[in-house]
Amino acid sequence: MTLRFVLNGAKTELDAHPMARLLDVLREECALTGSKEGCGEGECGACTVLVNGEPVCSCIIPVAHVEGAAVLTIEGLGGDHPLQHHFMNEVGAQCGICTPGMIMAAMALGPAPTLEDVKTALAGNLCRCTGYAAIYRAVMKWRGLEAPPSMVAE
Amino acid sequence: MSAVGNSVARKDGIGKATGAARYADDITFPGMLHGRTIRSTIPCGRIRSVRLDFDTTGFTVVDHRDVPARNAVDLIAQDQPFLVEQEIRHMAEPILLLAHENRERLYAVPVEVEYDEGEPLFDPEKSQQVFKTIDIVKGDTSSALADAELVVEGTYRTGHQEHVYIEPNGVIAVPEDGGIAIYGSVQCPFYVIKALRCLLGDAHPNVRVIQTETGGGFGGKEEYPSMIAGHAVMLALKSGRPVKIIYDRAEDMVATTKRHPAIVRHRTGVTRAGRIVAMDVDVLMDGGAYVTLSPTVLSRGCIHAAGPYRCDNVHIHGRTVFTNTPPNGAFRGFGAPQTEFAVEVHIDRIAEALGMDAVELRRRNALRPGDTTATGQTLRDDCSALMVLEEAVRRTDFDRKREEYKGSNRSVGLSLFYHGAGFTGAGERNLKSKARLELTAGGVRIAVGSTEIGQGTRTMHAQIVTDALGIPYEDVEVAQPDTSRVADSGPTVASRTCMVVGKILEECAHEMRDRLGGLSPAEYHSRHGPLTVERMYEPPDWIEWDDALYRGDAYATYGWGCDVAEVELDPDTFEVRPIRLTAVQEFGRPIHPALARGQIEGGTAQGLGYALLERVVMHNGAMANGQLTNYTIPTTLDTPEIDVVMMENPYPGGPFGAKGLGELPMDGPAPAVVNALRQLGFDVREIPATPELLSAGSRLG
Ligand code: FES
Ligand code: FES
């Protein structure tokens, strides 16, 4: 069927099976490979994108669900978003495979999150490399907040 | 400003944060097929027949008869086939390969395999087939035990652990002019080359391996990628087209390697005053169905089995055995997390038997410079056991908390540990690793096979070259590992990438500085053209190692750590919540403090998962909880605050004083947590310490 949605700000029309996974459509039909597949079962968050501003796991969403919606992927942030820079500067990305999903999940945070808010917002995103601390540092810095003392890298 | 010692920008650039970095599954080639692996569904038996009940037009089908030369993955032994011929030794063993351009169609077709089932063996204690035995003997342990004022015994068990790199395994084999290229998520590109040479023989000389951006490894992409690469290559050779094999999470968890489960028995003799006089340690590791890397995992496990303690009489006996389960393999720590868990829990039990404070017992027995280890190695000034212990106790106010938490649901526990850096014994000498520096028009390029798997290889290597050569950090580039273009710097394992490969690069940079004769790289290049410097690793000349007797200098140096875990128990659900983990670690000198800190935070989180959450449930020889839904790794909500303290004690043989770091943080968290549980009255001798285990387990009086 023909699907219409707004992808990274641009009106998009494409043919896809309505039950195709959004992740596959993004990666294979739209050549947006920034969203990753870590599990395919909604557990790791590597495939997180924003649909109408809400983070969703694109590996368990049939593409038909985004008909008429606004979809934002990591590519939609461009290459120069402050949160992206903070992730690299704070070593919030080690192997980097979780990073696009982490960043998209963090995008949904309000303006002045507490550390607990950040933890809760990222609870569906697994990172096996960092132990999360550097990710918190990146997100807090982006929001202009200080991370708690023991979490500040020297 | 020097680059070393500062947290300069990562060489990865911003690609990982923009989604531009290209991992194996992000890459496609024209005409590419997808590959699928048909695997055994029994743990033991023989294949009677394989039936393809579909129209195979458009499919490429490969079985063991398509193997060009030798059907064996070349590791320590050559016992593991790429594709089963007849005998099935474990669940999920590869039998047949299919490729097709349409992935849905590929996975929809039925393949029927009929078997004659055999009687599987799952219990390593019942296994008669021993892959490797190790004995480390120092002094006279049996008479020292007989004479000891007190003997404390205990048996400790650790389970499998799954790596859960977030990017599952994947490779692409691409036929190219006169040869074949393999792109993939691999830790050790030259291991893949070795395995493919054995598979292909002399008929296919031009094989190269290119590491794609790799989404985590932790040891899990050390040996198994050789298997997948072999499969993709056979499909590509038969079809004449590029073939991509990407495992989904379930296949990755069920079929690929895990940390070896272990059973460790201790009998320790002490004086009433708390001096350890004899240690008798028995280590049993479940190797799984093929030898793979089990002998070396056992080796490292045994060498660390007596813990960081001085003792004149030590006998460590280790063996790794066959079972009908998928082979266990390399995983961060490589045998040491298992044995250091055992000895550190045992030390707390000894203190209890003596009525002595466990910190005091460690203080009295911790290794000091001049002491000898179990293998008879005399430690030098870079031994820091006491330094990290005292700092951890002081920083956490350990003694006060121990008292204060008595009778509550909170407690603190401590572990003291160490980890040898680099290959064991004569390993580095035999490996003959090389590194290469190439002059470019504007600077230099590092050309080594060491892979960036998240830990920061590119960055720290560039920092070392920057300072050793005295040029700007921006002028140092790092080549993507391509075995046809880079020097074989040895595998990216064993905490050796910074200390060993970094050292060769430092020497390359010094030689290049001399050859430049005062000119900048750009000036030299424009006047004289290209220049390449290649050097081989020279281990310290004092290293002596007897591989038959397991005596001598096991490692050139060790990193030292002391972890303090503070935990809280929910008395109704038996859930244990780590509140804070203080990780005091000495690893020479950090080349890049933020990267080093990331290694400690990440390794500590993995260690906490190992301690409390990560339970592989085996059913009929296969992982029954092979999904992330059922196998839980720490999330943001399970990971406590990790207080990292990096102490310095430079190692003269490392670049800028650096030692290895990658594995050390994995050794400490599990015993620290279990020792905290002991304070809450739980006599835990096994990990993971799940609520089920705690509710069913024995309680201390
Ligand atoms: S790939 Fe979608 S949640 Fe893991
Ligand atoms: S950086 Fe590797 S999984 Fe998060």
Short mmCIF file of C-alpha atoms in Angstrom, two decimals, chain B residues 236-433:
data_model
loop_
_atom_site.label_atom_id
_atom_site.label_comp_id
_atom_site.label_asym_id
_atom_site.label_seq_id
_atom_site.Cartn_x
_atom_site.Cartn_y
_atom_site.Cartn_z
CA ALA B 236 29.93 -16.29 -1.78
CA LEU B 237 32.29 -18.65 -3.58
CA LYS B 238 29.46 -20.92 -4.62
CA SER B 239 27.08 -18.17 -5.73
CA GLY B 240 29.73 -15.80 -7.06
CA ARG B 241 27.91 -12.97 -5.27
CA PRO B 242 28.37 -10.98 -2.08
CA VAL B 243 26.72 -12.71 0.87
CA LYS B 244 25.73 -11.08 4.13
CA ILE B 245 25.11 -13.08 7.29
CA ILE B 246 23.69 -11.12 10.22
CA TYR B 247 22.55 -13.03 13.28
CA ASP B 248 19.43 -11.96 15.04
CA ARG B 249 19.58 -11.70 18.82
CA ALA B 250 18.15 -15.16 19.45
CA GLU B 251 20.61 -16.89 17.11
CA ASP B 252 23.48 -14.90 18.54
CA MET B 253 22.59 -15.84 22.10
CA VAL B 254 21.88 -19.50 21.49
CA ALA B 255 24.67 -20.33 19.05
CA THR B 256 27.69 -18.20 19.94
CA THR B 257 30.10 -18.33 22.86
CA LYS B 258 29.61 -17.39 26.51
CA ARG B 259 31.72 -17.07 29.62
CA HIS B 260 32.83 -20.48 30.94
CA PRO B 261 30.88 -21.70 33.95
CA ALA B 262 33.27 -22.71 36.71
CA ILE B 263 33.42 -24.68 39.94
CA VAL B 264 36.30 -23.66 42.19
CA ARG B 265 37.22 -25.47 45.40
CA HIS B 266 39.46 -23.93 48.03
CA ARG B 267 41.28 -25.43 51.00
CA THR B 268 43.28 -22.80 52.78
CA GLY B 269 45.56 -23.11 55.78
CA VAL B 270 46.03 -20.09 58.04
CA THR B 271 47.66 -19.30 61.35
CA ARG B 272 45.50 -18.01 64.20
CA ALA B 273 47.21 -14.67 63.67
CA GLY B 274 45.79 -14.56 60.16
CA ARG B 275 48.74 -15.48 57.97
CA ILE B 276 47.89 -17.59 54.93
CA VAL B 277 50.27 -20.55 54.87
CA ALA B 278 48.78 -22.90 52.29
CA MET B 279 46.34 -22.62 49.41
CA ASP B 280 45.00 -25.62 47.60
CA VAL B 281 42.76 -24.64 44.71
CA ASP B 282 40.89 -26.82 42.26
CA VAL B 283 39.42 -25.15 39.18
CA LEU B 284 36.98 -26.85 36.83
CA MET B 285 35.73 -25.06 33.73
CA ASP B 286 33.05 -26.23 31.35
CA GLY B 287 34.59 -25.86 27.91
CA GLY B 288 31.60 -26.94 25.88
CA ALA B 289 31.73 -29.17 22.84
CA TYR B 290 35.02 -28.09 21.22
CA VAL B 291 38.40 -26.94 22.48
CA THR B 292 38.24 -23.40 20.97
CA LEU B 293 40.02 -21.09 23.47
CA SER B 294 39.32 -23.06 26.64
CA PRO B 295 42.96 -23.96 27.41
CA THR B 296 43.99 -20.31 27.52
CA VAL B 297 40.91 -19.26 29.47
CA LEU B 298 41.74 -21.97 32.00
CA SER B 299 45.33 -20.78 32.08
CA ARG B 300 44.47 -17.20 32.97
CA GLY B 301 41.87 -18.40 35.44
CA CYS B 302 44.38 -20.62 37.21
CA ILE B 303 47.15 -18.04 37.33
CA HIS B 304 44.78 -15.63 39.11
CA ALA B 305 43.17 -18.30 41.30
CA ALA B 306 45.18 -17.65 44.47
CA GLY B 307 44.18 -13.99 44.43
CA PRO B 308 46.53 -11.08 45.15
CA TYR B 309 47.97 -12.77 48.24
CA ARG B 310 51.38 -13.89 49.39
CA CYS B 311 51.61 -17.52 50.29
CA ASP B 312 54.59 -19.89 50.29
CA ASN B 313 52.69 -23.08 49.59
CA VAL B 314 50.26 -23.09 46.73
CA HIS B 315 48.84 -25.79 44.54
CA ILE B 316 46.41 -24.81 41.83
CA HIS B 317 45.01 -27.62 39.78
CA GLY B 318 42.83 -26.73 36.85
CA ARG B 319 41.04 -28.57 34.11
CA THR B 320 38.63 -27.70 31.37
CA VAL B 321 36.40 -30.40 30.01
CA PHE B 322 34.01 -31.36 27.26
CA THR B 323 30.23 -31.13 27.56
CA ASN B 324 27.50 -31.27 24.89
CA THR B 325 26.91 -27.52 24.97
CA PRO B 326 27.96 -24.75 22.58
CA PRO B 327 31.65 -23.95 23.13
CA ASN B 328 32.34 -21.34 25.76
CA GLY B 329 34.84 -18.71 24.84
CA ALA B 330 36.58 -15.45 25.44
CA PHE B 331 34.80 -12.94 27.64
CA ARG B 332 36.37 -9.90 29.27
CA GLY B 333 38.49 -11.22 32.13
CA PHE B 334 39.11 -14.57 30.42
CA GLY B 335 38.77 -16.99 33.34
CA ALA B 336 39.90 -14.58 36.06
CA PRO B 337 36.45 -13.27 37.07
CA GLN B 338 35.47 -16.85 37.92
CA THR B 339 38.51 -17.67 40.04
CA GLU B 340 38.81 -14.24 41.65
CA PHE B 341 35.16 -14.44 42.67
CA ALA B 342 35.92 -17.70 44.45
CA VAL B 343 39.04 -16.59 46.26
CA GLU B 344 37.58 -13.26 47.36
CA VAL B 345 34.44 -14.80 48.84
CA HIS B 346 36.63 -17.44 50.45
CA ILE B 347 38.85 -14.79 52.07
CA ASP B 348 35.81 -13.26 53.80
CA ARG B 349 34.87 -16.73 55.05
CA ILE B 350 38.39 -17.29 56.38
CA ALA B 351 38.23 -13.98 58.23
CA GLU B 352 34.93 -15.06 59.73
CA ALA B 353 36.41 -18.41 60.83
CA LEU B 354 39.30 -16.56 62.45
CA GLY B 355 37.06 -13.96 64.04
CA MET B 356 39.16 -11.37 62.26
CA ASP B 357 38.23 -8.31 60.28
CA ALA B 358 38.27 -9.20 56.57
CA VAL B 359 40.07 -6.00 55.61
CA GLU B 360 42.76 -6.72 58.19
CA LEU B 361 43.19 -10.25 56.85
CA ARG B 362 43.69 -8.85 53.36
CA ARG B 363 46.07 -6.19 54.66
CA ARG B 364 48.25 -8.84 56.29
CA ASN B 365 48.42 -11.07 53.25
CA ALA B 366 48.22 -8.75 50.25
CA LEU B 367 51.09 -9.00 47.79
CA ARG B 368 53.80 -6.40 48.15
CA PRO B 369 56.75 -5.56 45.89
CA GLY B 370 59.34 -8.29 46.35
CA ASP B 371 56.77 -10.99 47.11
CA THR B 372 56.31 -13.92 44.79
CA THR B 373 53.05 -14.99 43.15
CA ALA B 374 51.79 -18.56 42.82
CA THR B 375 53.88 -19.03 39.67
CA GLY B 376 56.98 -17.78 41.48
CA GLN B 377 57.06 -14.37 39.84
CA THR B 378 58.77 -11.74 41.96
CA LEU B 379 56.69 -8.60 41.90
CA ARG B 380 58.28 -5.25 41.20
CA ASP B 381 57.44 -1.76 42.34
CA ASP B 382 54.39 -1.64 40.09
CA CYS B 383 52.48 -3.85 42.58
CA SER B 384 49.77 -1.77 44.25
CA ALA B 385 47.53 -4.17 46.18
CA LEU B 386 47.89 -2.37 49.50
CA MET B 387 47.57 1.07 47.96
CA VAL B 388 44.19 0.34 46.34
CA LEU B 389 42.94 -1.49 49.44
CA GLU B 390 43.75 1.36 51.81
CA GLU B 391 42.29 3.97 49.47
CA ALA B 392 39.04 2.04 49.00
CA VAL B 393 38.63 1.53 52.75
CA ARG B 394 39.35 5.17 53.46
CA ARG B 395 37.25 6.62 50.69
CA THR B 396 34.16 4.58 51.51
CA ASP B 397 34.55 4.88 55.28
CA PHE B 398 34.27 1.12 55.14
CA ASP B 399 34.81 0.25 58.80
CA ARG B 400 32.27 2.75 60.05
CA LYS B 401 29.66 1.62 57.52
CA ARG B 402 30.18 -2.03 58.41
CA GLU B 403 29.34 -1.21 62.01
CA GLU B 404 26.60 1.26 61.28
CA TYR B 405 24.65 -1.01 58.90
CA LYS B 406 24.63 -4.01 61.26
CA GLY B 407 21.09 -5.24 61.76
CA SER B 408 19.70 -3.22 58.83
CA ASN B 409 18.94 -4.19 55.24
CA ARG B 410 22.00 -2.38 54.03
CA SER B 411 25.56 -3.57 53.92
CA VAL B 412 28.96 -3.09 52.36
CA GLY B 413 31.31 -5.70 50.91
CA LEU B 414 34.80 -5.49 49.53
CA SER B 415 37.01 -7.33 47.05
CA LEU B 416 40.70 -7.05 46.26
CA PHE B 417 41.83 -8.20 42.84
CA TYR B 418 44.45 -7.98 40.12
CA HIS B 419 44.71 -8.71 36.45
CA GLY B 420 47.73 -9.58 34.32
CA ALA B 421 48.15 -7.41 31.25
CA GLY B 422 49.01 -8.83 27.84
CA PHE B 423 49.46 -12.43 26.75
CA THR B 424 50.58 -14.96 29.33
CA GLY B 425 54.21 -15.96 29.83
CA ALA B 426 56.08 -16.26 26.55
CA GLY B 427 52.90 -15.39 24.64
CA GLU B 428 53.92 -11.92 23.60
CA ARG B 429 57.36 -13.13 22.56
CA ASN B 430 55.84 -15.86 20.37
CA LEU B 431 53.24 -13.54 18.92
CA LYS B 432 55.81 -11.20 17.36
CA SER B 433 53.29 -8.37 16.99
#
